[in-house]
PDB file of C-alpha atoms in Angstrom:
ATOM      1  CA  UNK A   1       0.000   0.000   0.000  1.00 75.00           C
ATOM      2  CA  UNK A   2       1.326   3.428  -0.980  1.00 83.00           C
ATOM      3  CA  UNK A   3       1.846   5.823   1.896  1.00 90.00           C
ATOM      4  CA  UNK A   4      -0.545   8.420  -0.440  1.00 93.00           C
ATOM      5  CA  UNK A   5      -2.887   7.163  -2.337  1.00 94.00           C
ATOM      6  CA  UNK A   6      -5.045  10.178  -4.891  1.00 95.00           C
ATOM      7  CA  UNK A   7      -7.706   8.760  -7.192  1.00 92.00           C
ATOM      8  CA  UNK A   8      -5.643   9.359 -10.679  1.00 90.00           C
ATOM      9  CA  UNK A   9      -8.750  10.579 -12.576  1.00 90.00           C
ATOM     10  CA  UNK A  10      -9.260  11.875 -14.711  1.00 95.00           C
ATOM     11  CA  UNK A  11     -11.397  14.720 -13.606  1.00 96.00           C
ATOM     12  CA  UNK A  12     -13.603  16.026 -16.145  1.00 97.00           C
ATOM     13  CA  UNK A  13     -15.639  19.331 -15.112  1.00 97.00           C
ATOM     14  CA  UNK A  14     -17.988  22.020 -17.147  1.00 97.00           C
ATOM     15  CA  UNK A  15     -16.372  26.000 -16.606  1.00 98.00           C
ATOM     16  CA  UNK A  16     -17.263  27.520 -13.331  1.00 97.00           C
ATOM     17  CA  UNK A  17     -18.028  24.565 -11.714  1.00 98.00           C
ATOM     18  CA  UNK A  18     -16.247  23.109  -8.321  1.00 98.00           C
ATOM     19  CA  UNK A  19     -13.078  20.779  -8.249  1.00 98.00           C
ATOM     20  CA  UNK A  20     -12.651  18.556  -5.787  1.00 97.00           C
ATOM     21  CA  UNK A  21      -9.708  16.901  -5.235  1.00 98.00           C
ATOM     22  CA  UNK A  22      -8.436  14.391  -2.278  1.00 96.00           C
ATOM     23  CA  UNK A  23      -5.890  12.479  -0.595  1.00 96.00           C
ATOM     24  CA  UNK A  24      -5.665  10.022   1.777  1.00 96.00           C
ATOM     25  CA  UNK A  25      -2.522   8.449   3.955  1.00 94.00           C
ATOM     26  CA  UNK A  26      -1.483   5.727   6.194  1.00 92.00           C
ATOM     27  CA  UNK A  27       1.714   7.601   8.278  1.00 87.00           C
ATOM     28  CA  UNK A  28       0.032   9.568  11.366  1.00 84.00           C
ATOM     29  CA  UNK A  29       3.867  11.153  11.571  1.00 82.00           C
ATOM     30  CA  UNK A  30       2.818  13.320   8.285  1.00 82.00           C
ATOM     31  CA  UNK A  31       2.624  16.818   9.598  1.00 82.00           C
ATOM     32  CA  UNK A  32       2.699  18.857   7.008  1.00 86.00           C
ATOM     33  CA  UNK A  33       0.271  19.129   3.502  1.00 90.00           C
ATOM     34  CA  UNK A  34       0.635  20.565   0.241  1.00 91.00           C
ATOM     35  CA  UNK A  35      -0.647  20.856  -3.160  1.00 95.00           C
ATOM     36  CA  UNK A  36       0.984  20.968  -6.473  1.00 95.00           C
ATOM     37  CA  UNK A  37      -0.006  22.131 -10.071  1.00 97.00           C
ATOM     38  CA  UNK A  38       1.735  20.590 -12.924  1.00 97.00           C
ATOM     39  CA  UNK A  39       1.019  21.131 -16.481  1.00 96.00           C
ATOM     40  CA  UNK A  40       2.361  19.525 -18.830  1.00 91.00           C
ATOM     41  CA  UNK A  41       6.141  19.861 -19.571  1.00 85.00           C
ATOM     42  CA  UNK A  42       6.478  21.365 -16.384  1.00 90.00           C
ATOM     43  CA  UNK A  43       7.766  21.344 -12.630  1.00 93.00           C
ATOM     44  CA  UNK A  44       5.170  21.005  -9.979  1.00 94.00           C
ATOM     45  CA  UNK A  45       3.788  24.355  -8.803  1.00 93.00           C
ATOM     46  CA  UNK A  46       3.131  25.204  -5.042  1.00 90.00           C
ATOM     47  CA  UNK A  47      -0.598  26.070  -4.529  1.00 93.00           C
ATOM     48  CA  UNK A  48      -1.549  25.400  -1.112  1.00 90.00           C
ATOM     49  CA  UNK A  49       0.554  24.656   2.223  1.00 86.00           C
ATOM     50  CA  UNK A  50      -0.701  23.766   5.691  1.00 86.00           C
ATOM     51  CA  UNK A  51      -0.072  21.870   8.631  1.00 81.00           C
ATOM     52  CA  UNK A  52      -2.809  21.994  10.702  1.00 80.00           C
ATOM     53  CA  UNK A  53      -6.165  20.573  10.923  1.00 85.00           C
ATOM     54  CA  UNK A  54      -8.975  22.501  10.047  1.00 89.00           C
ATOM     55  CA  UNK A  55      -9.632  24.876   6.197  1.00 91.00           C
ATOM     56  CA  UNK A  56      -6.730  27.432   4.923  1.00 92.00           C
ATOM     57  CA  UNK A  57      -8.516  29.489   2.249  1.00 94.00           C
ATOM     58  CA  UNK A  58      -6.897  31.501  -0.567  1.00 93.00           C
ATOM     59  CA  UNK A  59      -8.626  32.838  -3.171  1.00 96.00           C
ATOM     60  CA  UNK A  60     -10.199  30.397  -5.105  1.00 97.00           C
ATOM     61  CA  UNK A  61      -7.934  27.733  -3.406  1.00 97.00           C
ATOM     62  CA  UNK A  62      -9.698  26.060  -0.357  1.00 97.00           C
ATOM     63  CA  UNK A  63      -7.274  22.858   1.516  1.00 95.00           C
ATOM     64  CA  UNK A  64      -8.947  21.121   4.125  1.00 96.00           C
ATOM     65  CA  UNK A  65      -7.097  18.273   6.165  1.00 94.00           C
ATOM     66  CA  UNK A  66      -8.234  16.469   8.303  1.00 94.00           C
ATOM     67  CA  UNK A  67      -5.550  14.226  10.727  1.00 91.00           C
ATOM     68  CA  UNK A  68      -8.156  12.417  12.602  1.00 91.00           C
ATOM     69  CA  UNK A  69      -9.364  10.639   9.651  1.00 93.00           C
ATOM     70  CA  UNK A  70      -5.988  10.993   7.567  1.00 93.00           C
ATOM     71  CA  UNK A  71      -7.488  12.670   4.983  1.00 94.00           C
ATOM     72  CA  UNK A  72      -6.638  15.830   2.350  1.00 96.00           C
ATOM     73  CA  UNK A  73      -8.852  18.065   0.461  1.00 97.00           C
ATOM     74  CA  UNK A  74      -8.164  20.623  -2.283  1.00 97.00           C
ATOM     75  CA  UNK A  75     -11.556  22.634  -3.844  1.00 97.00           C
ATOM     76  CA  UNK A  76     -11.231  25.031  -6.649  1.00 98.00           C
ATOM     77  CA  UNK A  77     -14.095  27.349  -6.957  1.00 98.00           C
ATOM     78  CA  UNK A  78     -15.420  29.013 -10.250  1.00 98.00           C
ATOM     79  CA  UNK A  79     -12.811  26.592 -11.957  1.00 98.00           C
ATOM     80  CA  UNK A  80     -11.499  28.120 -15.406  1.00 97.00           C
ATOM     81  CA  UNK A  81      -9.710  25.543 -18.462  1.00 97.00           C
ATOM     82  CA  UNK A  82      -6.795  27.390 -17.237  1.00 97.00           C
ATOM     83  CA  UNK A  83      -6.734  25.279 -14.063  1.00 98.00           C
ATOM     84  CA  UNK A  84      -6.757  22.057 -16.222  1.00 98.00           C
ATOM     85  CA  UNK A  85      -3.732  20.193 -15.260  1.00 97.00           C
ATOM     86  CA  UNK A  86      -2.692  17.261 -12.526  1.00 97.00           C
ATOM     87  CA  UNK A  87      -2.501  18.007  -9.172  1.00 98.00           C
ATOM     88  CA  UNK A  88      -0.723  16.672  -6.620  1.00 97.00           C
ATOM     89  CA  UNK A  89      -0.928  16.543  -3.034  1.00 96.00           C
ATOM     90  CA  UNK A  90       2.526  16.077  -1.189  1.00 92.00           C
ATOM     91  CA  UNK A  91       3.172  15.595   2.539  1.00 90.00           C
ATOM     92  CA  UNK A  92       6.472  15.689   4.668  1.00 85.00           C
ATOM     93  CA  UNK A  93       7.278  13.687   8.082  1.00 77.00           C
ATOM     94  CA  UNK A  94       7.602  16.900  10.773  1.00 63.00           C
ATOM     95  CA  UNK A  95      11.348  15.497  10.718  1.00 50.00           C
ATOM     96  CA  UNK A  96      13.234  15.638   7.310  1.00 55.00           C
ATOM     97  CA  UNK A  97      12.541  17.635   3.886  1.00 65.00           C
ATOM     98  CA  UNK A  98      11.360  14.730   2.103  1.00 82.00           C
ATOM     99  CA  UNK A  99       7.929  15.136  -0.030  1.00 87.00           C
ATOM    100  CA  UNK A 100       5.834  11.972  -0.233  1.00 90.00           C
ATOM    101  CA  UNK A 101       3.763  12.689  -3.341  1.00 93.00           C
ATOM    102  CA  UNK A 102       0.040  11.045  -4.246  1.00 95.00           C
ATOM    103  CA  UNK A 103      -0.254   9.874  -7.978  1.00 94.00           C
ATOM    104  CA  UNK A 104      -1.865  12.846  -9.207  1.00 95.00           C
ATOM    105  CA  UNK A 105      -5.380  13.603 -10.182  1.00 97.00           C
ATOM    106  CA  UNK A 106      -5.580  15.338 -14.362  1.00 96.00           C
ATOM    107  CA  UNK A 107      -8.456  17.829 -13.926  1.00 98.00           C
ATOM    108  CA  UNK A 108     -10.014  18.945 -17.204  1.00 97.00           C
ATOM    109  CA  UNK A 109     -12.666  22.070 -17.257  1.00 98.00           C
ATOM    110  CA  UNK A 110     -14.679  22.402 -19.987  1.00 97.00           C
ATOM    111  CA  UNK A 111     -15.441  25.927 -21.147  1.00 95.00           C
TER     112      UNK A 111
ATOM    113  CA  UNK B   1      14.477  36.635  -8.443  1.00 64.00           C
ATOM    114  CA  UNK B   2      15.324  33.577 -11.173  1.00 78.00           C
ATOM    115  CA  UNK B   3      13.131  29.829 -10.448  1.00 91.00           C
ATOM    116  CA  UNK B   4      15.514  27.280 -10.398  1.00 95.00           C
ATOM    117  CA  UNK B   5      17.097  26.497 -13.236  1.00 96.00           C
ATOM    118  CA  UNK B   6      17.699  22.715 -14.667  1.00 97.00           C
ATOM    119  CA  UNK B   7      19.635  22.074 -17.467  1.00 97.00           C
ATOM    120  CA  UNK B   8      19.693  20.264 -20.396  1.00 97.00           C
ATOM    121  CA  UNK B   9      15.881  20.119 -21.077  1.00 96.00           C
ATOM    122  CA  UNK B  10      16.366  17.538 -23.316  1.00 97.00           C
ATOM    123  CA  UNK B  11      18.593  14.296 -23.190  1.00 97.00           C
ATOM    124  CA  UNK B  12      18.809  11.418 -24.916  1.00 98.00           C
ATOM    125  CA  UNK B  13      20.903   8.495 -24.105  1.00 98.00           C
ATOM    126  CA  UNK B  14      22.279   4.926 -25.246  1.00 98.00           C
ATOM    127  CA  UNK B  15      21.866   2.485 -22.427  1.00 98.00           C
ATOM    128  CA  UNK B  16      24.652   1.725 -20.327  1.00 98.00           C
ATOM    129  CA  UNK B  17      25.947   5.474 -20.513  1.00 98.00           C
ATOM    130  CA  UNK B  18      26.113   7.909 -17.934  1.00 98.00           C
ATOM    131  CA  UNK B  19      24.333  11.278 -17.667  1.00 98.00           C
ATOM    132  CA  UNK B  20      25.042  14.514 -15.086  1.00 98.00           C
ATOM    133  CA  UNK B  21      21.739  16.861 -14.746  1.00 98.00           C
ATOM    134  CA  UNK B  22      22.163  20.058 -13.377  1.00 98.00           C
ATOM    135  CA  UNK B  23      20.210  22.143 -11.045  1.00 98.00           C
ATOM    136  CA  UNK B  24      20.682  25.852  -9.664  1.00 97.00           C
ATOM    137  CA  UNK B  25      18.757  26.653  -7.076  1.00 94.00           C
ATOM    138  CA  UNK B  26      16.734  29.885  -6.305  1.00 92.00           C
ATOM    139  CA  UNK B  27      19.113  32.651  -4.947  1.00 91.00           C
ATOM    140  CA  UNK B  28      19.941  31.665  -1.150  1.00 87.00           C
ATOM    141  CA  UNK B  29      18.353  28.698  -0.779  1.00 88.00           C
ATOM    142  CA  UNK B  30      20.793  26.287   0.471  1.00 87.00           C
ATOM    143  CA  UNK B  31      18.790  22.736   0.292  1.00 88.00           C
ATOM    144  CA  UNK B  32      18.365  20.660  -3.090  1.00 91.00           C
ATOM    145  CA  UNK B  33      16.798  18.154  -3.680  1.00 92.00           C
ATOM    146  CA  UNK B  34      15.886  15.610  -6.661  1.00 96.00           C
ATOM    147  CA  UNK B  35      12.906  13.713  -7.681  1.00 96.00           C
ATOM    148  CA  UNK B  36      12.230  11.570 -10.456  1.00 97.00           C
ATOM    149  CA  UNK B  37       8.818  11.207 -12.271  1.00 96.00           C
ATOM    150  CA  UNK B  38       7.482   8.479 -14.163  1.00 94.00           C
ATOM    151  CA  UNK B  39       4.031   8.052 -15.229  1.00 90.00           C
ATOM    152  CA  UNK B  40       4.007   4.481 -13.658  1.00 88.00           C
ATOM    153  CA  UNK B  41       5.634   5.282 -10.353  1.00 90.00           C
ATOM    154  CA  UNK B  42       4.853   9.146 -10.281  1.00 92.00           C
ATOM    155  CA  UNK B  43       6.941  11.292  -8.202  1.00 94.00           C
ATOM    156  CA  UNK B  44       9.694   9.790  -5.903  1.00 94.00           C
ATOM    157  CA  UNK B  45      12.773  11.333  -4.025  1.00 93.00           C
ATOM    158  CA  UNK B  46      16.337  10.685  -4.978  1.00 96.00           C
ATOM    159  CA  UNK B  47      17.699  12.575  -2.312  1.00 91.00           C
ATOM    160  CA  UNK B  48      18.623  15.765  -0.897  1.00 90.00           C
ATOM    161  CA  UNK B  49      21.801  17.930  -0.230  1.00 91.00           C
ATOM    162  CA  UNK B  50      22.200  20.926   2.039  1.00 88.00           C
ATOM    163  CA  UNK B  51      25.196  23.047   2.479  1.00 87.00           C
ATOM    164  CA  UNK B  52      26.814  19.980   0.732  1.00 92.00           C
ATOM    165  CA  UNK B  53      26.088  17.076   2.407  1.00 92.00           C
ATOM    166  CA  UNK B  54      23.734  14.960   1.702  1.00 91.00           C
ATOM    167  CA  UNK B  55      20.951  14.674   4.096  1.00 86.00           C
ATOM    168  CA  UNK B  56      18.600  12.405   2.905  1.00 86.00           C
ATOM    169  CA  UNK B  57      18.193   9.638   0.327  1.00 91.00           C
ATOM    170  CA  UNK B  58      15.722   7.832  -1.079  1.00 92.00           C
ATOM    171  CA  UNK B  59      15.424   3.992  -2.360  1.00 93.00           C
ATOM    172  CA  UNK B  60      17.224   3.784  -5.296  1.00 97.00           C
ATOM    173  CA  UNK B  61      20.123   1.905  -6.617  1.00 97.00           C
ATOM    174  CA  UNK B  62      23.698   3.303  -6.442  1.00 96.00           C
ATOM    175  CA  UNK B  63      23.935   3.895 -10.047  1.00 98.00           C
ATOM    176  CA  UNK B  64      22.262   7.133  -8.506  1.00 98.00           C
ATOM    177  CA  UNK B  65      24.658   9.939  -7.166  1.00 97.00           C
ATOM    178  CA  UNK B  66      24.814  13.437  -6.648  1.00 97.00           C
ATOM    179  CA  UNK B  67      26.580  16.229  -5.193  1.00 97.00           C
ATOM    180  CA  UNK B  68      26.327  20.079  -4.306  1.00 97.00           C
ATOM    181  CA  UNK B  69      28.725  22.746  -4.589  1.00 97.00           C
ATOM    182  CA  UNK B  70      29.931  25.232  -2.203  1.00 95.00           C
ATOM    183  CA  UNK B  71      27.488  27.652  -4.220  1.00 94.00           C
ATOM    184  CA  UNK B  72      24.567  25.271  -3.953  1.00 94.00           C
ATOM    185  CA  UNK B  73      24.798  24.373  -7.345  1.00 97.00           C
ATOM    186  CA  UNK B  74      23.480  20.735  -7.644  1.00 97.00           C
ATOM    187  CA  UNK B  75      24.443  17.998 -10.552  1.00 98.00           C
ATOM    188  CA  UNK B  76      22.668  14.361 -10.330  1.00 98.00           C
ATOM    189  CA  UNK B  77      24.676  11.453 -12.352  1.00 98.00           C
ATOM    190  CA  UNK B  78      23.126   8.177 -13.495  1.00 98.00           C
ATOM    191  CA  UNK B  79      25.585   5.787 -14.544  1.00 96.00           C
ATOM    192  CA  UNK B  80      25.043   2.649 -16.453  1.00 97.00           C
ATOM    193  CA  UNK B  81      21.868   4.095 -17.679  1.00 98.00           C
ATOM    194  CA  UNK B  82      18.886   1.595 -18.313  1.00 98.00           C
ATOM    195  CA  UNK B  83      15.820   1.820 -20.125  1.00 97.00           C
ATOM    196  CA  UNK B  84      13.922   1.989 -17.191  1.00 97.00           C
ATOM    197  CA  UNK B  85      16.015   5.445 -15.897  1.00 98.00           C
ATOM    198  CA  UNK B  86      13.724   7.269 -18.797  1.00 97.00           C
ATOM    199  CA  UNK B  87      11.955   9.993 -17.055  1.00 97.00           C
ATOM    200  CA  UNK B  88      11.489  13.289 -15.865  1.00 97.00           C
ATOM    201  CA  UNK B  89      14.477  14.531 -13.113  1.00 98.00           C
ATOM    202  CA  UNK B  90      12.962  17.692 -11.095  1.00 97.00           C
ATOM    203  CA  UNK B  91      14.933  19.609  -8.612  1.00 96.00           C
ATOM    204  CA  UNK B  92      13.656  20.951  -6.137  1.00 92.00           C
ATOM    205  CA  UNK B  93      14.857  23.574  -3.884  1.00 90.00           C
ATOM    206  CA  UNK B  94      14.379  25.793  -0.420  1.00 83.00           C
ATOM    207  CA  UNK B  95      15.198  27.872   2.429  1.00 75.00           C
ATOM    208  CA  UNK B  96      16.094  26.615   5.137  1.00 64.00           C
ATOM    209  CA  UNK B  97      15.047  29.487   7.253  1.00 53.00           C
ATOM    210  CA  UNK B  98      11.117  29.610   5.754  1.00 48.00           C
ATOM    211  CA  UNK B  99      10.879  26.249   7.800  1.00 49.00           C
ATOM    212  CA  UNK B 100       9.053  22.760   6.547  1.00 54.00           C
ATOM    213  CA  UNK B 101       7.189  22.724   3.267  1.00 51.00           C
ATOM    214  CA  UNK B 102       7.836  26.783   1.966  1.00 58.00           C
ATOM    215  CA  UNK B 103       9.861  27.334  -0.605  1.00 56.00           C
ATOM    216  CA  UNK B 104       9.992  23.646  -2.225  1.00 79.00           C
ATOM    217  CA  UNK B 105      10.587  25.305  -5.555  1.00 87.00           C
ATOM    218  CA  UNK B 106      10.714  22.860  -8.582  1.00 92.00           C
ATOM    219  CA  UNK B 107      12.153  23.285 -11.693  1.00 95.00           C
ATOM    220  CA  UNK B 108      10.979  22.663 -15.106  1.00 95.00           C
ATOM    221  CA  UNK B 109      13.141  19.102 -15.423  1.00 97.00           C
ATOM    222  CA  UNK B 110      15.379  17.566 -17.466  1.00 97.00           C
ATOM    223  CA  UNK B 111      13.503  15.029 -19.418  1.00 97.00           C
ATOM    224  CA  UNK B 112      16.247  12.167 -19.941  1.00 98.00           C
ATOM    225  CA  UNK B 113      15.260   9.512 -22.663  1.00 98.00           C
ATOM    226  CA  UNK B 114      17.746   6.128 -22.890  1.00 98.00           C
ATOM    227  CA  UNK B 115      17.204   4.039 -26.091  1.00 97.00           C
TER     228      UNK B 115
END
């Protein structure tokens, strides 16, 4: 069993509409959470850091984890085809710099 | 202030060659570290170097090096390169000082293809 699994999609939704993305993972010593955008041909792009349990909001960007239940949330609101790509959620041990990474999920929006 | 930078793009290799990536890191930013992504495994770690010394290092072979200059300056070699070594290298790197999880900066890769 991977330490991170994310459903690998893909995610196919009309313009405007809500994505919602998700993680889940086995290693209660995860501390920190993070989501990545990577579109094709390119490095993975910081959207969304936290580290505690509980919503961290920023602009259309909502990440909700939740350590009880081991589980990692990413919505986009008003989602444009701009935000098509895969995104990954990554998580690091509160000891080390090493990123654990989930498969990725490819989001497609419609217009 | 310049991303980090990764160069060649673009490889492509005979198998059981070697290969050195490189990797400059954002301004500063004294850790660097490598990942490699496959569409079968995804994204895994290689292993990371700060101040030049590695600190950490994931579960790959030992046909897997790397080192990091006094200027942070990061190179990767793959010797004996197999078929399976065909991927996307990212570096990654970040400031110490910005704590856990900030500035994990990636680069655009070097795609490396061995025929």
């Amino acid at each position: 069993q991977k330490e991170v699994e994310q459903d690998p999609g893909p995610l196919s939704v009309p313009e405007g509409a809500i994505v919602s993305l998700n993680c889940t993972y086995s290693n209660s010593a995860f501390q920190y959470f993070m989501w990545y955008r990577q579109y094709s041909r390119k490095g993975p792009e910081l959207l969304m850091y936290t580290y505690s349990s509980g919503n961290k909001e920023d602009g259309r960007f909502t990440a909700q984890v939740d350590k009880s239940s081991k589980y990692i949330s990413l919505f986009i609101r008003d989602s444009q085809p701009s935000d098509s790509a895969t995104y990954l959620c990554a998580i690091v041990k509160a000891a080390g710099n090493k990123l654990t990474f989930g498969g990725g999920t490819r989001v497609l929006v419609k217009p | 202030k310049a991303g980090v930078t990764q160069t060649p793009r673009y490889l492509i290799k005979t198998r059981g060659q070697q290969v050195t990536l490189s990797c400059s890191p954002i301004s500063g930013h004294r850790s660097v570290s490598w990942y490699q992504q496959t569409p079968g495994q995804g994204l895994q770690f290689l292993f990371e170097y700060f101040s030049e010394t590695q600190r950490n290092k994931g579960n790959f072979p030992g046909r897997f090096s790397g080192r990091q200059f006094s200027n942070s300056r990061s190179e990767m070699n793959v010797s004996t390169l197999e078929l399976g070594d065909s991927a996307l290298y990212l570096c990654a790197s970040s400031s110490e000082g910005q704590g856990v999880g900030y500035g994990y900066t990636f680069g655009s890769g070097t795609r490396l293809t061995v025929v």
